[in-house]
mmCIF file of C-alpha atoms in Angstrom:
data_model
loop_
_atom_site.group_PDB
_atom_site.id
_atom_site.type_symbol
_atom_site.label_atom_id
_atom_site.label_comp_id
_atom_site.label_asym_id
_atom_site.label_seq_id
_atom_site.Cartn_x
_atom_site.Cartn_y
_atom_site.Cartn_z
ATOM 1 C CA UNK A 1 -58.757 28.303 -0.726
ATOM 2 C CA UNK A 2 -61.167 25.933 0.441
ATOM 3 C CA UNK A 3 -58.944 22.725 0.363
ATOM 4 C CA UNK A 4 -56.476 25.092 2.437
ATOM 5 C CA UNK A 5 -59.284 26.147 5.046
ATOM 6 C CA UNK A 6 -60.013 22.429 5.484
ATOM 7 C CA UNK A 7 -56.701 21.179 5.818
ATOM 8 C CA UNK A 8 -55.365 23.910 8.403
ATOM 9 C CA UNK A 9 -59.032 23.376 10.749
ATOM 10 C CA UNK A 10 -58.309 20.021 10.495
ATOM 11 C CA UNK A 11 -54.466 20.329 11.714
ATOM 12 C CA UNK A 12 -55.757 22.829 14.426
ATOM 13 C CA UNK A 13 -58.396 20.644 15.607
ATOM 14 C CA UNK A 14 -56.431 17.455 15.690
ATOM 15 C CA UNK A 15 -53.350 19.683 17.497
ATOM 16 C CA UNK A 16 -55.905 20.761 20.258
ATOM 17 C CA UNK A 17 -57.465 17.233 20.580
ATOM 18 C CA UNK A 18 -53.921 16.215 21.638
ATOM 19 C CA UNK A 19 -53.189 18.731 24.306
ATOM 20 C CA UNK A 20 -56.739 18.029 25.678
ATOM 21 C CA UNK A 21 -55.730 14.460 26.462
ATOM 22 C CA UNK A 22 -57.065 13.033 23.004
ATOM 23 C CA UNK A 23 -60.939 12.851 24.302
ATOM 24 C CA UNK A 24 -63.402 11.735 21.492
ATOM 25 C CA UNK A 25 -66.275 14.074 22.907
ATOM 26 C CA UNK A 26 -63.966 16.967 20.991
ATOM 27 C CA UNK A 27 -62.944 14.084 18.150
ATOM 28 C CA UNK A 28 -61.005 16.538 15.346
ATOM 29 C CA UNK A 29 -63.351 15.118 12.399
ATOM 30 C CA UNK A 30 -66.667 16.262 14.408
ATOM 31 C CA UNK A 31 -64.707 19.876 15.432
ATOM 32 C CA UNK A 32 -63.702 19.964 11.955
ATOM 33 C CA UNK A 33 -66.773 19.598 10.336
ATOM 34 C CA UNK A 34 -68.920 22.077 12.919
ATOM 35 C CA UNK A 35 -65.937 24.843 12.344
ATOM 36 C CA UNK A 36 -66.317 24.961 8.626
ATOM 37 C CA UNK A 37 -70.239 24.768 8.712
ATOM 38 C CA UNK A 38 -70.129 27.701 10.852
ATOM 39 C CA UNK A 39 -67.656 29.233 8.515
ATOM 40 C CA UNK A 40 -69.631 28.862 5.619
ATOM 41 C CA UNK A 41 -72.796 30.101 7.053
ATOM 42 C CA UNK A 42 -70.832 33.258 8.380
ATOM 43 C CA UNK A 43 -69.603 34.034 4.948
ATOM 44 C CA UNK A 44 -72.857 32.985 3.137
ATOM 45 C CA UNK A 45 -70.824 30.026 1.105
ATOM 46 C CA UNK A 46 -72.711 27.292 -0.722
ATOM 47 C CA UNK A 47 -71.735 23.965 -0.312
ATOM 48 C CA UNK A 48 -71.266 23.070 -3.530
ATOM 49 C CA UNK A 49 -68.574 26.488 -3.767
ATOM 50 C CA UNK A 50 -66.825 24.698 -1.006
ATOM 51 C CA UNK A 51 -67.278 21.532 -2.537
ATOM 52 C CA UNK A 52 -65.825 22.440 -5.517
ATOM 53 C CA UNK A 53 -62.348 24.095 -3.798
ATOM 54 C CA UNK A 54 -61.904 21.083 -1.721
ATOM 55 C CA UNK A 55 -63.009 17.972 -3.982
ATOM 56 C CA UNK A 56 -59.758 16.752 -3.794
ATOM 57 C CA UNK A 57 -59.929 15.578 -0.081
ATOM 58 C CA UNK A 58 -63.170 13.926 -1.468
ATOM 59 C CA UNK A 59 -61.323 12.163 -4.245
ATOM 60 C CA UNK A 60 -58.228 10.847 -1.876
ATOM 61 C CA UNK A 61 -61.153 9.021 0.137
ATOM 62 C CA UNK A 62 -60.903 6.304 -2.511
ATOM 63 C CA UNK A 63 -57.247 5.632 -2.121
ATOM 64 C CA UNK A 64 -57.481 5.930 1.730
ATOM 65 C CA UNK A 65 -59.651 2.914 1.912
ATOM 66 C CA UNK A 66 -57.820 1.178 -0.087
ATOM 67 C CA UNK A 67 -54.182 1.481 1.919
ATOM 68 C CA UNK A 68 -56.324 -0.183 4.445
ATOM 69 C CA UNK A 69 -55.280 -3.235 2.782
ATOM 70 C CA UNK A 70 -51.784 -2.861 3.759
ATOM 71 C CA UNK A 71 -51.968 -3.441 7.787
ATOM 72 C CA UNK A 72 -54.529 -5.654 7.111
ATOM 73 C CA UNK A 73 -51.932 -7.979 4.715
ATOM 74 C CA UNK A 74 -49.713 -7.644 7.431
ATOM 75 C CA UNK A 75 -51.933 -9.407 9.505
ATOM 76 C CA UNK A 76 -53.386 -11.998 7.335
ATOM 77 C CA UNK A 77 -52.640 -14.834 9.240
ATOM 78 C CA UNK A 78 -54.466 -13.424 12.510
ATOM 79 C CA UNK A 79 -57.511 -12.412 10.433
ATOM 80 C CA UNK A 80 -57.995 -16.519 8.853
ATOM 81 C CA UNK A 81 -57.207 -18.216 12.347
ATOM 82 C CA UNK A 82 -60.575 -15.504 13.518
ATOM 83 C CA UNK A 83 -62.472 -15.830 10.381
ATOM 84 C CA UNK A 84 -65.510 -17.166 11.855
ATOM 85 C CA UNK A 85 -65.694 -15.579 14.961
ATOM 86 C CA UNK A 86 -65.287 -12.178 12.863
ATOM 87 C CA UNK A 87 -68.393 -13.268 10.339
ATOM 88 C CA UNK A 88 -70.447 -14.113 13.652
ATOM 89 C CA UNK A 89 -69.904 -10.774 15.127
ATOM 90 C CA UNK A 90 -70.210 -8.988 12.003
ATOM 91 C CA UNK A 91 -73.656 -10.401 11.350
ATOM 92 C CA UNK A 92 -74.967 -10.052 15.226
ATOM 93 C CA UNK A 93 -73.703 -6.572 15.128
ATOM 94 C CA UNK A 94 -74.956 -5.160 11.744
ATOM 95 C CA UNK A 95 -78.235 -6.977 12.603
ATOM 96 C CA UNK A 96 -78.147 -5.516 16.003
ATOM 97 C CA UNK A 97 -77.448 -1.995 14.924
ATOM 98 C CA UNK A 98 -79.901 -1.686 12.162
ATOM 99 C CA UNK A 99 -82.461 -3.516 14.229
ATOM 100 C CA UNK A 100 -82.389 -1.505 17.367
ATOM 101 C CA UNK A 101 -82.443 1.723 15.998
ATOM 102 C CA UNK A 102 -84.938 1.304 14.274
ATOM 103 C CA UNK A 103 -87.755 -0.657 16.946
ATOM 104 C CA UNK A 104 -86.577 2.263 19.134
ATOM 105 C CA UNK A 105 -87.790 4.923 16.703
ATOM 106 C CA UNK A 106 -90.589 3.280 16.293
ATOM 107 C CA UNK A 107 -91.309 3.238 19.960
ATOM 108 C CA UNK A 108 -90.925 6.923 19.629
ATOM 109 C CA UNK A 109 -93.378 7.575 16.773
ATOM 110 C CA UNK A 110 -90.875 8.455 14.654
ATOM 111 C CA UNK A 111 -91.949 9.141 10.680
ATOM 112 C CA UNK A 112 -91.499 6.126 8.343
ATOM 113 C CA UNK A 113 -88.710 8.312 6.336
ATOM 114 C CA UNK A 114 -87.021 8.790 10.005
ATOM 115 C CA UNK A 115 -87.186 5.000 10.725
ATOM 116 C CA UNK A 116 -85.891 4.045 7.158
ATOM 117 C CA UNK A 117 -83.041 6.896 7.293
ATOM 118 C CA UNK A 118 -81.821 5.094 10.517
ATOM 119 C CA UNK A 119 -81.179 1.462 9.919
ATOM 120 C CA UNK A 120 -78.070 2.165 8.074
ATOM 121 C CA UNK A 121 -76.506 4.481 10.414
ATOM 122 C CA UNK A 122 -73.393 2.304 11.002
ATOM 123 C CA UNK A 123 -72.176 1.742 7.534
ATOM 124 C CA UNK A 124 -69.648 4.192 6.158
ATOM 125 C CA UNK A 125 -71.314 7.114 4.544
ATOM 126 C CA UNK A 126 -71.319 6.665 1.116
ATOM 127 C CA UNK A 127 -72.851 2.809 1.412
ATOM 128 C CA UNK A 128 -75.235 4.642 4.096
ATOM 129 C CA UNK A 129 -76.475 6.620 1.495
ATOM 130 C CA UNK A 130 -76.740 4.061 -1.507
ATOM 131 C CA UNK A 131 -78.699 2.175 0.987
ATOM 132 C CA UNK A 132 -80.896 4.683 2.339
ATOM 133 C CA UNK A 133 -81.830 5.555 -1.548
ATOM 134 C CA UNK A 134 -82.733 2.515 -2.163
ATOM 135 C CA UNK A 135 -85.161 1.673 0.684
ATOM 136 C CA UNK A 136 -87.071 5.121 0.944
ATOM 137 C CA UNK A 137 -84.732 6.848 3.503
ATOM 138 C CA UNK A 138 -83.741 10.316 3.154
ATOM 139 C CA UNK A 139 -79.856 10.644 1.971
ATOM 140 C CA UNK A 140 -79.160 13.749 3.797
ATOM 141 C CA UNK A 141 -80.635 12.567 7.121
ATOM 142 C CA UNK A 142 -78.926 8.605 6.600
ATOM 143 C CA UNK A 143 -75.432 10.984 6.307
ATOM 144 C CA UNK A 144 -75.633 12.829 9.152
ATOM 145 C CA UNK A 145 -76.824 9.875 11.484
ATOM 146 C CA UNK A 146 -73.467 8.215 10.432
ATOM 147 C CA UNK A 147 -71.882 10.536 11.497
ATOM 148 C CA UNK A 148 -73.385 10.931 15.070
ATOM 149 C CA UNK A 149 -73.177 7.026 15.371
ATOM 150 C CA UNK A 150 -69.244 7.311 14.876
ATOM 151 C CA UNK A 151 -69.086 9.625 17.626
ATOM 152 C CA UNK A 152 -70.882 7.935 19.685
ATOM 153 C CA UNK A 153 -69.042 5.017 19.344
ATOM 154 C CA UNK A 154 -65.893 6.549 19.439
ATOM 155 C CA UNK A 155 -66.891 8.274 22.896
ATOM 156 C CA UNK A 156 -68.213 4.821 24.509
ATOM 157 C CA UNK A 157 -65.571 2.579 23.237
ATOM 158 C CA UNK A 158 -62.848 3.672 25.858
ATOM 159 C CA UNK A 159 -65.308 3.388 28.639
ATOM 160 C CA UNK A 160 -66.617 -0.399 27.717
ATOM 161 C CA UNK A 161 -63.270 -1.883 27.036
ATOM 162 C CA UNK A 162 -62.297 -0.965 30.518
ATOM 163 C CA UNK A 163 -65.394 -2.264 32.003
ATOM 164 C CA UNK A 164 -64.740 -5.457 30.213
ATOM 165 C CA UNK A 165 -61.362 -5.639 30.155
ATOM 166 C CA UNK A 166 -60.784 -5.858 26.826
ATOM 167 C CA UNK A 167 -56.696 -5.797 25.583
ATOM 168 C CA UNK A 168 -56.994 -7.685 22.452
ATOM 169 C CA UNK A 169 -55.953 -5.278 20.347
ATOM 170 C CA UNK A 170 -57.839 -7.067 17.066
ATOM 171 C CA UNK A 171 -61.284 -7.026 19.004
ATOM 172 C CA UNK A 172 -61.028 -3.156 19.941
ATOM 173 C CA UNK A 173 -60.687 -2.164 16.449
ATOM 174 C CA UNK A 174 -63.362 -5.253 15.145
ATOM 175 C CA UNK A 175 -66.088 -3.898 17.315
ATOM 176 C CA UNK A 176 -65.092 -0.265 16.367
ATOM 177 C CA UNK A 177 -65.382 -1.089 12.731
ATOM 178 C CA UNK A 178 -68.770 -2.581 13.142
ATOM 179 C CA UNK A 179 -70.455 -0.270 15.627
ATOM 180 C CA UNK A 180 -68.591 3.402 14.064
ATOM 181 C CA UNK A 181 -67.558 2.346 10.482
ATOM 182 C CA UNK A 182 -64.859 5.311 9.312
ATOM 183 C CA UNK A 183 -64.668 7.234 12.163
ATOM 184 C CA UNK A 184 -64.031 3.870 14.833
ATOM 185 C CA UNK A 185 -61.548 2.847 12.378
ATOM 186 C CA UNK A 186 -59.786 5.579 12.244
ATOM 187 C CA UNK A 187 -59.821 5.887 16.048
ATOM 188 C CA UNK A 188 -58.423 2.594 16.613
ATOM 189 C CA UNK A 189 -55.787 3.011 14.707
ATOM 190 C CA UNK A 190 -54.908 5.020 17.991
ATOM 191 C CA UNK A 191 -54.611 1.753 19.273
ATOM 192 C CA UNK A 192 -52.550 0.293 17.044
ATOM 193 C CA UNK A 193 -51.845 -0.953 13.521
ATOM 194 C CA UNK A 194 -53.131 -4.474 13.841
ATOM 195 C CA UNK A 195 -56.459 -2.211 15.801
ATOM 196 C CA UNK A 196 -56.474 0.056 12.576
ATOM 197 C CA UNK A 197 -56.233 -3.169 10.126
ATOM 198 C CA UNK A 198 -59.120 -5.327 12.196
ATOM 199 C CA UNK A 199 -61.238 -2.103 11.994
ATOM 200 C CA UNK A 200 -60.994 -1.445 8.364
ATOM 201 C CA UNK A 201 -61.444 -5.168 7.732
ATOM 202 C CA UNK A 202 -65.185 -4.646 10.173
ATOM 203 C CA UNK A 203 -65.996 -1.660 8.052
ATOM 204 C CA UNK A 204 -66.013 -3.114 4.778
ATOM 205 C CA UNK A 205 -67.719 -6.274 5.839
ATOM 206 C CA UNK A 206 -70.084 -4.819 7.728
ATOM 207 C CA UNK A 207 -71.283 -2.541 4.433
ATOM 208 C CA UNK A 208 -70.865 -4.835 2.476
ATOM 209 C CA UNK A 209 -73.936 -7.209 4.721
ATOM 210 C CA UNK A 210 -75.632 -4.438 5.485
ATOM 211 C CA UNK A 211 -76.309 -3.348 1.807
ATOM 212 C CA UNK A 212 -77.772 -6.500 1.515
ATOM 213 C CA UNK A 213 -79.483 -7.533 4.591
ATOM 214 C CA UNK A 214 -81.397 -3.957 5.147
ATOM 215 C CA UNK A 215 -83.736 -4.872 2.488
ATOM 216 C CA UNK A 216 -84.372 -8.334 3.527
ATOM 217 C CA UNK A 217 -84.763 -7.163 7.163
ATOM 218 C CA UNK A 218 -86.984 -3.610 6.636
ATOM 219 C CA UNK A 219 -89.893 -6.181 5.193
ATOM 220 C CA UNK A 220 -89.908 -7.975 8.274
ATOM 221 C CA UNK A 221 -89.906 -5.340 10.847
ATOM 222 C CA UNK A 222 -93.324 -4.274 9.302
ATOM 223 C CA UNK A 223 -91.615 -0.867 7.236
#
């Protein structure tokens, strides 16, 4: 029943998204997500119940990321002519993201388990979480920054590239990829494949740094 529940909000959601003009303020993931929370609280559901009814969703995430291989094959060629220029911007903007977040919170007396829960917000979830394990961070809270990060970045994308004029295609879904992990990569495949394949490529480059850089970098920002 559960897999069923979560399939049909998700159709719904991503159905009304559409008429609406396709906004990312009302982005069918975040809709999704507050619709079934909501549901469950209403019928007094645990999450593992629902966990259990839908783990299959949860189990197709693996094969998902993979098939982002395939657009990304596709454009091979594009992705070695760029290959430095994609490493530079990876690095400035994993550094950047983990960085800023978390001298901000600090500015804001925010608790050290608050700080530490932050600096991985732009990975993908589940390297969020590794991550936030490892350096004293609190799971739960690492999770759910991740995914108010790819929202955010989802909503200002639009917005900037227009500012900047930005039509490269391969740059709109790069800087998605970095700055919103799953849920910018996903949205720019709304741009296009070769979008969809430069944003997966960000996403997995940019967790894979991050894993490692975070612990190198928390020492030095006095955590």
């Amino acid at each position: 029943m559960w897999l069923i529940v979560t399939i049909a909000t998700f159709i719904v959601t991503s159905w009304f998204n559409r008429r609406i003009g396709g906004t990312p303020l009302l982005h069918p993931v975040l809709v999704s997500l507050s619709l079934i929370i909501v549901f469950l609280l209403l019928t007094g559901t645990e999450y593992e119940t629902y966990f259990e009814g839908a783990q299959f969703i949860h189990f197709l995430l693996g094969p998902a990321t993979v098939a982002l291989a395939v657009p990304l094959f596709d454009h091979l060629e594009r992705v070695k002519k760029m290959l430095l220029p994609l490493l530079v911007a990876c690095v400035a903007g994993a550094v950047t993201a983990a960085a800023s977040a978390v001298l901000v919170a600090q500015l804001m007396d925010a608790q050290i388990g608050t700080l530490l829960s932050l600096a991985p917000k732009s990975v993908t979830s589940p390297i969020a979480i590794g991550i936030a394990e490892k350096i004293g961070g609190y799971p739960s809270l690492a999770s759910g920054l991740v995914l108010i990060t790819g929202a955010i970045g989802c909503i200002l994308a639009p917005p900037i590239y227009r500012i900047l004029h930005i039509k490269d295609e391969a740059v709109k879904g790069f800087a998605l990829g970095v700055a919103a992990h799953g849920m910018g990569t996903a949205f720019a495949f709304e741009y296009g494949l070769m979008a969809g394949a430069f944003g997966g490529l960000a996403m997995g480059m940019t967790g894979a740094f991050t894993a490692f850089m975070l612990p190198v970098l928390i020492p030095l920002l006095g955590l």
